[in-house]
Structures are given as C-alpha cells and as structure tokens.
N, CA, C and O of each residue as an XYZ file, in Angstrom:
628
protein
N       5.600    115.414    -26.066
C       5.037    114.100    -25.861
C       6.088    113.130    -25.324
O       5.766    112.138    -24.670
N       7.225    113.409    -25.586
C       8.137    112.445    -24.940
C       8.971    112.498    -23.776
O       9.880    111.730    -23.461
N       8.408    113.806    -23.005
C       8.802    113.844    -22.008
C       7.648    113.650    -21.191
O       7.806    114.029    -20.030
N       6.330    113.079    -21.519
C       5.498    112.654    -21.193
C       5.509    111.499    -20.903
O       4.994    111.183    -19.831
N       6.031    110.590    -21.657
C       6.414    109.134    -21.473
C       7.797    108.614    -20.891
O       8.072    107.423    -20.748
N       8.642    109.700    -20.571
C      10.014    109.848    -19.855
C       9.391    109.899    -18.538
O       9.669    109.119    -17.627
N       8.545    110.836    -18.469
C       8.102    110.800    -16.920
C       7.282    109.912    -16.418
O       7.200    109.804    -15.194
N       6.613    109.205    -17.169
C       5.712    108.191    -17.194
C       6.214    106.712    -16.796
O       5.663    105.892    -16.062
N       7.455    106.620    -17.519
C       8.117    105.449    -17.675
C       8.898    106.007    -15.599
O       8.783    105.573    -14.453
N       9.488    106.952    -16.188
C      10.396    107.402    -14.595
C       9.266    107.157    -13.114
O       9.674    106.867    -11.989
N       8.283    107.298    -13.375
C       7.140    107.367    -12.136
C       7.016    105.421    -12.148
O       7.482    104.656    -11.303
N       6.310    105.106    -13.283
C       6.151    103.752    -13.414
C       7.447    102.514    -12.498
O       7.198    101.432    -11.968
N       8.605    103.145    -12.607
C       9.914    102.263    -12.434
C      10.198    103.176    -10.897
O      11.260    102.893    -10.343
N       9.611    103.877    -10.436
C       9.640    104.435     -8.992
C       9.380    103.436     -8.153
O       9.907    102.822     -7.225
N       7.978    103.484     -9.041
C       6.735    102.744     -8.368
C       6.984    101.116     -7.805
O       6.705    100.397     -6.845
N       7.726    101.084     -9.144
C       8.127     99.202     -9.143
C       9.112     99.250     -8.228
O       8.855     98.502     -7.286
N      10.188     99.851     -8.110
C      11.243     99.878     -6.821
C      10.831     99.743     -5.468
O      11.004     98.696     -4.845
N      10.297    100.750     -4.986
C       9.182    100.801     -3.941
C       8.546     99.866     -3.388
O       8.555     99.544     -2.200
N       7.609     99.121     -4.821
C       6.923     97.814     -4.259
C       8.023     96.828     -4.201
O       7.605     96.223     -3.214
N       8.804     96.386     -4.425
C      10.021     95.787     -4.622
C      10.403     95.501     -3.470
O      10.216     94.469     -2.826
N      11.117     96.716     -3.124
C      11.289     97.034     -1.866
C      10.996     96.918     -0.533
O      11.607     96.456      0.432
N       9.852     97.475     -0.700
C       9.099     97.121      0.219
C       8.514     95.698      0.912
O       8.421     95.313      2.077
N       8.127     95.048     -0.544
C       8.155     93.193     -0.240
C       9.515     92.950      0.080
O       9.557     91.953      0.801
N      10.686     93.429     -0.140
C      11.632     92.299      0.755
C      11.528     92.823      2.146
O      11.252     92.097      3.100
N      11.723     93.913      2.224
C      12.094     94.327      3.312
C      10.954     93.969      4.496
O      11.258     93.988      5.689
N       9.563     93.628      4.005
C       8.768     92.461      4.634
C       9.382     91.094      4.788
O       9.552     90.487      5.845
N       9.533     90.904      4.190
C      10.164     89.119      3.947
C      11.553     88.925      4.834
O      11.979     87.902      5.371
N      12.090     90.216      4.803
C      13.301     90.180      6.051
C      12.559     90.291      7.073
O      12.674     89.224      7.677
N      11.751     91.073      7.709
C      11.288     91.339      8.774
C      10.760     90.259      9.461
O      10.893     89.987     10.654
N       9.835     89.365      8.158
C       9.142     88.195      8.784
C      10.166     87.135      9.277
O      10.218     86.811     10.463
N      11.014     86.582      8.284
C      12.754     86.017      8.455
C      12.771     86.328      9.808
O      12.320     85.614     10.704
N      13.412     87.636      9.957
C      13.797     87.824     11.371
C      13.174     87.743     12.943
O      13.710     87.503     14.025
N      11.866     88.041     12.570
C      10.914     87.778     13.673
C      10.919     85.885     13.841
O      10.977     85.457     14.994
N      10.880     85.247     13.118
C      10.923     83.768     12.583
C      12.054     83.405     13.480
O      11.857     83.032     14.637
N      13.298     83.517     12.923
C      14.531     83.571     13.663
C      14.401     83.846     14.743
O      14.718     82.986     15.565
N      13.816     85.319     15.293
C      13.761     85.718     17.077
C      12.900     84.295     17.510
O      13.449     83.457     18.225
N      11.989     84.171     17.183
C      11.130     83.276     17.991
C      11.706     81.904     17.744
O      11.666     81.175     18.735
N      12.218     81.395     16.684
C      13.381     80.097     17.330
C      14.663     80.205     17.848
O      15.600     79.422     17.690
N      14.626     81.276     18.502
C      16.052     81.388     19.330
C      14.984     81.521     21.149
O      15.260     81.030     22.244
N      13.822     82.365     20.726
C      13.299     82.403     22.236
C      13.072     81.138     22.530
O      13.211     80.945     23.738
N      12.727     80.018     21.821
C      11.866     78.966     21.771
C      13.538     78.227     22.902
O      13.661     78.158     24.125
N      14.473     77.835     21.829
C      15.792     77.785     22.450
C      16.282     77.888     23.419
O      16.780     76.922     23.996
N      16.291     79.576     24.081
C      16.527     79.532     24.899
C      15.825     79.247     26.287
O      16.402     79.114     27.366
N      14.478     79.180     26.048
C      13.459     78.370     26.945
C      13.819     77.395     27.321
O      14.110     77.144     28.491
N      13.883     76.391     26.053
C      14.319     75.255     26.171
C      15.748     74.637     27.181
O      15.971     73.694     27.941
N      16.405     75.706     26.684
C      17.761     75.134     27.410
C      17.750     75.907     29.087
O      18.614     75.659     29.929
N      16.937     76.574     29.242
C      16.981     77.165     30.372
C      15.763     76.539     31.373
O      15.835     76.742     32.585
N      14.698     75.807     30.823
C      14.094     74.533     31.301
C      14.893     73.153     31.743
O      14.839     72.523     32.799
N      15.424     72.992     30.900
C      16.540     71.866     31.031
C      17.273     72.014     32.440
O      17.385     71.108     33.266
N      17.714     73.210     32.557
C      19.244     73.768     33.277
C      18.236     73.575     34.433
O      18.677     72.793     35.275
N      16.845     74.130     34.753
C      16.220     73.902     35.928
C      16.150     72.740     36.115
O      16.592     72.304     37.179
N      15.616     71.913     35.222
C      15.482     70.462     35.614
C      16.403     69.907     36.054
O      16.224     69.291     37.105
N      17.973     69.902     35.326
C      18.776     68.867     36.227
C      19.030     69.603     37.469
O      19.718     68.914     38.223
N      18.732     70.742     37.959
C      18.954     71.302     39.252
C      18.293     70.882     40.323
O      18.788     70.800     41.447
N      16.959     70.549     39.973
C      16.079     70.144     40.767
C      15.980     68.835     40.595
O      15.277     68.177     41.362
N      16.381     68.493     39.995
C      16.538     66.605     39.777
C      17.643     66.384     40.861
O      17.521     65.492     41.700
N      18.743     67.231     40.821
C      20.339     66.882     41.534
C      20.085     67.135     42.797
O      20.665     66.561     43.719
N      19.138     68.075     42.953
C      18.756     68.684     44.296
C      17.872     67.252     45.032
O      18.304     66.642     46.010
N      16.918     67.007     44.498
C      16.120     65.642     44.749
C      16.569     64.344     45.036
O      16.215     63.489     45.848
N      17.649     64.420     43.958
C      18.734     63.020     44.106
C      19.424     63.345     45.254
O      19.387     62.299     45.902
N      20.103     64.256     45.971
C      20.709     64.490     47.148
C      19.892     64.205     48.430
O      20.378     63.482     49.299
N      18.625     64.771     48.577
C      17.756     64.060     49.498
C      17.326     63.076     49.151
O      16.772     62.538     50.109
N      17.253     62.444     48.196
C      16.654     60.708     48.588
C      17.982     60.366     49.073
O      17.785     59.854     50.175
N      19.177     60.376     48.842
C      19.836     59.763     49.359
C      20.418     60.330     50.611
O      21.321     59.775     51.237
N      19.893     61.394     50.928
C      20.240     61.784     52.778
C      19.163     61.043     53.498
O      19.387     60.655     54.644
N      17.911     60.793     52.876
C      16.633     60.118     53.691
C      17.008     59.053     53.566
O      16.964     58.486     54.658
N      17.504     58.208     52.527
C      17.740     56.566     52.534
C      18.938     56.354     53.654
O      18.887     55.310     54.304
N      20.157     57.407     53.952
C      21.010     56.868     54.717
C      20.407     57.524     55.974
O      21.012     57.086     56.953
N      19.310     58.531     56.381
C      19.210     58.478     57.571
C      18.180     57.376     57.808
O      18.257     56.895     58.939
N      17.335     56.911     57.103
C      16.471     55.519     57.360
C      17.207     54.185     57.542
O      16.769     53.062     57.789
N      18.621     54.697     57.321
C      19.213     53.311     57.546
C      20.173     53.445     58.475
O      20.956     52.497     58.539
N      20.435     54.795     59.590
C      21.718     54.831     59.991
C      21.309     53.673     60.973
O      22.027     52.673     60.940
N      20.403     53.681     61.715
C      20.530     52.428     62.785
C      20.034     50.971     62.163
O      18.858     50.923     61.804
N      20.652     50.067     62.049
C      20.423     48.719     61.493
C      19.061     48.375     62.383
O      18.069     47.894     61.837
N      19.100     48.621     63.578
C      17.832     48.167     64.265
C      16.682     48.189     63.944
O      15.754     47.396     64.105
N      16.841     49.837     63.132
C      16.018     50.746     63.569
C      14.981     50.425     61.953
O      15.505     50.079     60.895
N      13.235     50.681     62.174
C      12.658     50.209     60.991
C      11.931     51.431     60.797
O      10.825     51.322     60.268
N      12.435     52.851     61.201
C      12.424     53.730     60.204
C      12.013     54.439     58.575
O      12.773     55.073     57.843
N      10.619     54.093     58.342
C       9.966     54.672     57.099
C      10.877     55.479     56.267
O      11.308     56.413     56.943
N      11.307     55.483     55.142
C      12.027     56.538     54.643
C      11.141     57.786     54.240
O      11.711     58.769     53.767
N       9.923     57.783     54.390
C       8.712     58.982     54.160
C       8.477     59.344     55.969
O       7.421     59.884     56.299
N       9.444     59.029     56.955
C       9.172     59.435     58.433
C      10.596     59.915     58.593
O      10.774     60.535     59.642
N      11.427     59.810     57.980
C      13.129     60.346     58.343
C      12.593     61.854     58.399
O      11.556     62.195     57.830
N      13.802     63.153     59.511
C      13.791     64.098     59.327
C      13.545     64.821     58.614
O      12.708     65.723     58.664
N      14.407     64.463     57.653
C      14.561     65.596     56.439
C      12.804     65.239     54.805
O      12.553     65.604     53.656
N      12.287     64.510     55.696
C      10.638     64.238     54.336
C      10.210     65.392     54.490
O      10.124     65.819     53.339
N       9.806     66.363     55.337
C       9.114     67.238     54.296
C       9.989     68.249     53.399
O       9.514     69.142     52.697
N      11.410     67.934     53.558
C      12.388     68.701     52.571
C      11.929     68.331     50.827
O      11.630     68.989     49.830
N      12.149     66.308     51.332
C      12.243     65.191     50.255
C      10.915     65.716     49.513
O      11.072     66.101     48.354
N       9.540     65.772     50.101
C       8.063     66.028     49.533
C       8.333     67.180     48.610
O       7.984     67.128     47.431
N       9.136     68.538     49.278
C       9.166     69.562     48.544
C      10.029     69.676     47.220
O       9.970     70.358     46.197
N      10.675     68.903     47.610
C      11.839     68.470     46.194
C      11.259     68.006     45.173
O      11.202     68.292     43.977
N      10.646     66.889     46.157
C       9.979     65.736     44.336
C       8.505     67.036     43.903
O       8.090     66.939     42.748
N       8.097     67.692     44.445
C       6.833     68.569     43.536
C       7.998     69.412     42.768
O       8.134     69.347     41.546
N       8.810     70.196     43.599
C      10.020     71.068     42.554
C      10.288     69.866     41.294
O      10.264     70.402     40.186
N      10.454     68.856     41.259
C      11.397     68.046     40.129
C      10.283     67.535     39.162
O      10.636     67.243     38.020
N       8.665     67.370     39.592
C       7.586     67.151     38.984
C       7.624     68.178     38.103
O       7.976     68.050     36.930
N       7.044     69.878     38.952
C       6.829     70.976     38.134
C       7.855     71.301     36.615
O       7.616     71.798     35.515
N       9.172     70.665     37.339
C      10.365     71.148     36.462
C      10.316     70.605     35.288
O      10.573     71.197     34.240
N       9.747     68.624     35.465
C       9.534     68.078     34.561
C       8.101     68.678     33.560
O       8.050     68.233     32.413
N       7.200     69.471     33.917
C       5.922     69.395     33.197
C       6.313     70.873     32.640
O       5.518     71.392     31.856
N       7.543     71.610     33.015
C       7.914     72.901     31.899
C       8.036     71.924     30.855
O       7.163     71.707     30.014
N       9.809     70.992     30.980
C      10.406     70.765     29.242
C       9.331     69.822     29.111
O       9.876     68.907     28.493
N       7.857     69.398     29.359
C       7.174     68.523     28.574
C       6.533     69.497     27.846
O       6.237     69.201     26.688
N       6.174     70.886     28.367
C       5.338     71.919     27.531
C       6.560     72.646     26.557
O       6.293     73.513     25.726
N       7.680     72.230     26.763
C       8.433     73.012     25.795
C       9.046     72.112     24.586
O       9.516     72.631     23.573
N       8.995     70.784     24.789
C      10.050     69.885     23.826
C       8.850     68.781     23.227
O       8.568     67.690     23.721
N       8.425     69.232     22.372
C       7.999     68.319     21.176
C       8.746     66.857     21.192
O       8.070     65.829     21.162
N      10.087     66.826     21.236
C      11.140     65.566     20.952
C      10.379     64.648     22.242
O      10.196     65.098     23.373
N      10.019     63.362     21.811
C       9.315     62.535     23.144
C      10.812     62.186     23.605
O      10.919     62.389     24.814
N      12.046     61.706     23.000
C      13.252     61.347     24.097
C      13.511     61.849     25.140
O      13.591     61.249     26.212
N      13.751     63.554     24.874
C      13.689     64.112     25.704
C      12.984     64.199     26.743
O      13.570     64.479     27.789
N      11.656     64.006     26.761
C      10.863     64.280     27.596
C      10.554     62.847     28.251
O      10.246     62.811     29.443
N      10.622     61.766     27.562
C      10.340     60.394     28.884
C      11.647     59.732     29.113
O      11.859     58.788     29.874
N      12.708     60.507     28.163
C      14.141     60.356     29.537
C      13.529     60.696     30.859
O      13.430     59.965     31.845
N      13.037     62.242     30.667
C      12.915     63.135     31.991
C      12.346     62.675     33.183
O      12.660     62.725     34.372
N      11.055     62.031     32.271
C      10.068     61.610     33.205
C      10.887     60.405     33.547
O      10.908     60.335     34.776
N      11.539     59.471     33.042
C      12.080     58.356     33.885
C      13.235     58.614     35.163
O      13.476     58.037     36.223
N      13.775     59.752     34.478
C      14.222     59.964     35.489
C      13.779     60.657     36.803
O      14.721     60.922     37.551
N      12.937     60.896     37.104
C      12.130     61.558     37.756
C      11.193     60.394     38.810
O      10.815     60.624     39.958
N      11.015     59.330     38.144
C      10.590     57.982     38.102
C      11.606     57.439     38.870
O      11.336     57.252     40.056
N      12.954     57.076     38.390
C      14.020     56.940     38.817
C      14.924     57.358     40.284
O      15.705     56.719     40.989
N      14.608     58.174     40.313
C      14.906     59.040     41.618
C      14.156     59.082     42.676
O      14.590     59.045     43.828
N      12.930     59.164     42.340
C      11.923     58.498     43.030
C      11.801     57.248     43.827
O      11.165     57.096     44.870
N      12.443     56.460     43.233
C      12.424     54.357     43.296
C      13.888     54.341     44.162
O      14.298     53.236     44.516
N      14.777     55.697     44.550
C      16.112     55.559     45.005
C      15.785     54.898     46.423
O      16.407     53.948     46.899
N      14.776     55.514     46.981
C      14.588     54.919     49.004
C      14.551     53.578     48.537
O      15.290     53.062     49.375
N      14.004     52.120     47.345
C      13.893     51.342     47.549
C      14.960     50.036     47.620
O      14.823     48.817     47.719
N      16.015     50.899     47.523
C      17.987     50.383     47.260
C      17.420     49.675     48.518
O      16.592     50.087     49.330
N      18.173     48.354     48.451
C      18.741     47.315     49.704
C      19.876     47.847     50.387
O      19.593     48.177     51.539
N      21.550     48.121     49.932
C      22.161     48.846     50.810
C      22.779     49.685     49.668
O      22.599     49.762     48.453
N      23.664     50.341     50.666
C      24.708     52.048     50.377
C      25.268     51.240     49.139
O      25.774     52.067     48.380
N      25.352     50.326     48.770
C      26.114     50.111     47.305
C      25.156     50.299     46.817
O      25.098     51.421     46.314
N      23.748     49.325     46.634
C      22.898     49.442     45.993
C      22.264     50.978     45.173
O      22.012     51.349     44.027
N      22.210     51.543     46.603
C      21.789     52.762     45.770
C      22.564     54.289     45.559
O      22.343     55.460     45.251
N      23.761     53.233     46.017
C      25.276     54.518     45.392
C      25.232     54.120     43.576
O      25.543     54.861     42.643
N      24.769     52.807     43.536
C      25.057     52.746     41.877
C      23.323     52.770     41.220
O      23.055     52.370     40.088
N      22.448     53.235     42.045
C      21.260     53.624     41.586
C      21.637     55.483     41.325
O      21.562     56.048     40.234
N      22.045     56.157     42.676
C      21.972     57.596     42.624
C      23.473     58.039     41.028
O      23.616     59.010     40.285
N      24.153     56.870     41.176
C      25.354     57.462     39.989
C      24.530     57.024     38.323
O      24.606     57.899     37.461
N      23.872     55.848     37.995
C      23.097     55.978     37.193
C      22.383     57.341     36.553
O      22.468     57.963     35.494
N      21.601     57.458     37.843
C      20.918     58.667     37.721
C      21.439     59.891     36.946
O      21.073     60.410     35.891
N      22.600     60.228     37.989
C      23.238     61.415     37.709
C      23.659     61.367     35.437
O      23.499     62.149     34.500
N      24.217     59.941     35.627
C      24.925     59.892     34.051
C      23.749     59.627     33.435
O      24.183     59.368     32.312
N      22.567     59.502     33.353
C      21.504     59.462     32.736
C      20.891     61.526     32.407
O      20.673     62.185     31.391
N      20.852     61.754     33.576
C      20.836     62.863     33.624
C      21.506     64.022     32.537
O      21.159     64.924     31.775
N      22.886     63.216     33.115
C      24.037     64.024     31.741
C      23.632     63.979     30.295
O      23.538     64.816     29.398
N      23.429     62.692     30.406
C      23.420     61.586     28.484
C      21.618     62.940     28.133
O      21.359     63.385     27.015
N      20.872     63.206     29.244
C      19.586     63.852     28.866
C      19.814     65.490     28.398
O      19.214     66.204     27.595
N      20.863     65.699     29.211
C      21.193     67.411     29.100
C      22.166     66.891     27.731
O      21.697     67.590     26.832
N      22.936     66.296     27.290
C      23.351     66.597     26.059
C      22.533     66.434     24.888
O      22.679     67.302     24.028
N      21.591     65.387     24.630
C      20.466     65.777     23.856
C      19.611     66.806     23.933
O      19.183     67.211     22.853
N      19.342     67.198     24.646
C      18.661     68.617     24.600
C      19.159     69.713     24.281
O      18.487     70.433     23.543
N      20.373     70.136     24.698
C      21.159     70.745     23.486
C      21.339     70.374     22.388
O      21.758     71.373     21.802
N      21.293     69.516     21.658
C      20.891     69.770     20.640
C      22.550     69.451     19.779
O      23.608     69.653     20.376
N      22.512     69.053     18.659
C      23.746     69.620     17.726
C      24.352     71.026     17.927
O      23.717     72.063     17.730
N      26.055     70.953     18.470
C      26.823     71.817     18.615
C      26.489     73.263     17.536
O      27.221     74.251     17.583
C-alpha cells in the first residue's frame, strides 16, 4: 500500500511540474513575442522617420532650386509652379506627403506627427520667401526643425 501512494504522490508531483512548466514557458513565449512586436513596431518607426527626413531634405532642396530659378532674372515674373524643375518639385511634395501619412499611421505621439505635418506645411510656404536671405533662413529653420523632429522620435537613448 505504500508504494501505492509513493507512486501516487511521484505521478501527482510529475504532473504539477509539467503544468508548471509548461505555464511559464507560455508566459515566456508570450513575453517574447510581446517584446518582438515592440521592437518591429520600433523599428518601423524609426525607419519611417529616416524616410521622412529624406524626402523632406529632398523637397527642401527643390523648393529652393525652383525659388532661385524663379528668381534668377529680376525682370523676369516667372511662377515658381512654371520654373523647369516643377514637375520634379510636384513629385517631391506627393513623396514628402506619402512619407508624412506612414509616421502618422505609425506614431500615436501627436508631437511627432504635427511637427511632421508642419513641416511639410513649412516647406511647402518656402517659394513664398521675398529674397535669398529670406528663405535661406526659412530653408535652415526647416532643416533644424527637422533635426529637433528626428530626435524625438527616437525616443530616449
């Protein structure tokens, strides 16, 4: 009889290990899947970003090749949406739109996201500079706005 209850007790405390077991080793799994998906989330994020100021910098470079070719001749009354290089400028600002409506689908944080859009806004409003100072310290704004946006989005070191 008491190796009846030796084995009883031995099966019973198997059993409990097992289930034991088995629940953590769920509870890690879930942990870790948890973890994977806020690191994918992450690296979305920061790899949205990295497009955006590309296509923002890219955008900011043609408004300001269209604003100085709309202005190379003083005479001249030149549309800055009729300079050479507009249907470059058109294709830029949809690239810097699209770029903006990823990190709006990826970043919950509103800073982040109506920095973006202002800047986007911002870059946009560059053809309306009076002269080459004007919108040398509109396009450098930009750029350090830009920066001050990519370091919040990273986030704490």
């Amino acid at each position: 009889m008491t190796e009846f209850w030796l084995a009883l007790f031995g099966i019973a405390g198997t059993a409990t290990s097992a289930i034991a077991v088995n629940a953590q080793q769920n509870r890690a799994a879930r942990d870790r899947a948890k973890d994977d998906a806020q690191r994918r989330q992450g690296d979305l994020r920061r790899e949205a970003i990295a497009v955006f100021a590309e296509t923002l910098s890219d955008y900011r470079r043609a408004q300001l090749a269209a604003w100085f070719e709309a202005h190379a001749d003083v005479n001249s009354n030149m549309d800055h949406d009729e300079v050479p290089s507009a249907a470059e400028l058109r294709q830029l600002r949809a690239s810097a739109w699209g770029a903006l409506y990823r990190v709006r689908l990826l970043w919950d944080n509103s800073a982040v996201v109506e920095r973006a859009e202002s800047l986007v806004e911002q870059t946009s409003q560059l053809k309306k500079a009076e002269d080459k100072h004007g919108v040398a310290r509109r396009a450098d704004d930009i750029r350090a706005r830009l920066s001050d946006l990519v370091d919040i989005a990273r986030g704490p070191a």
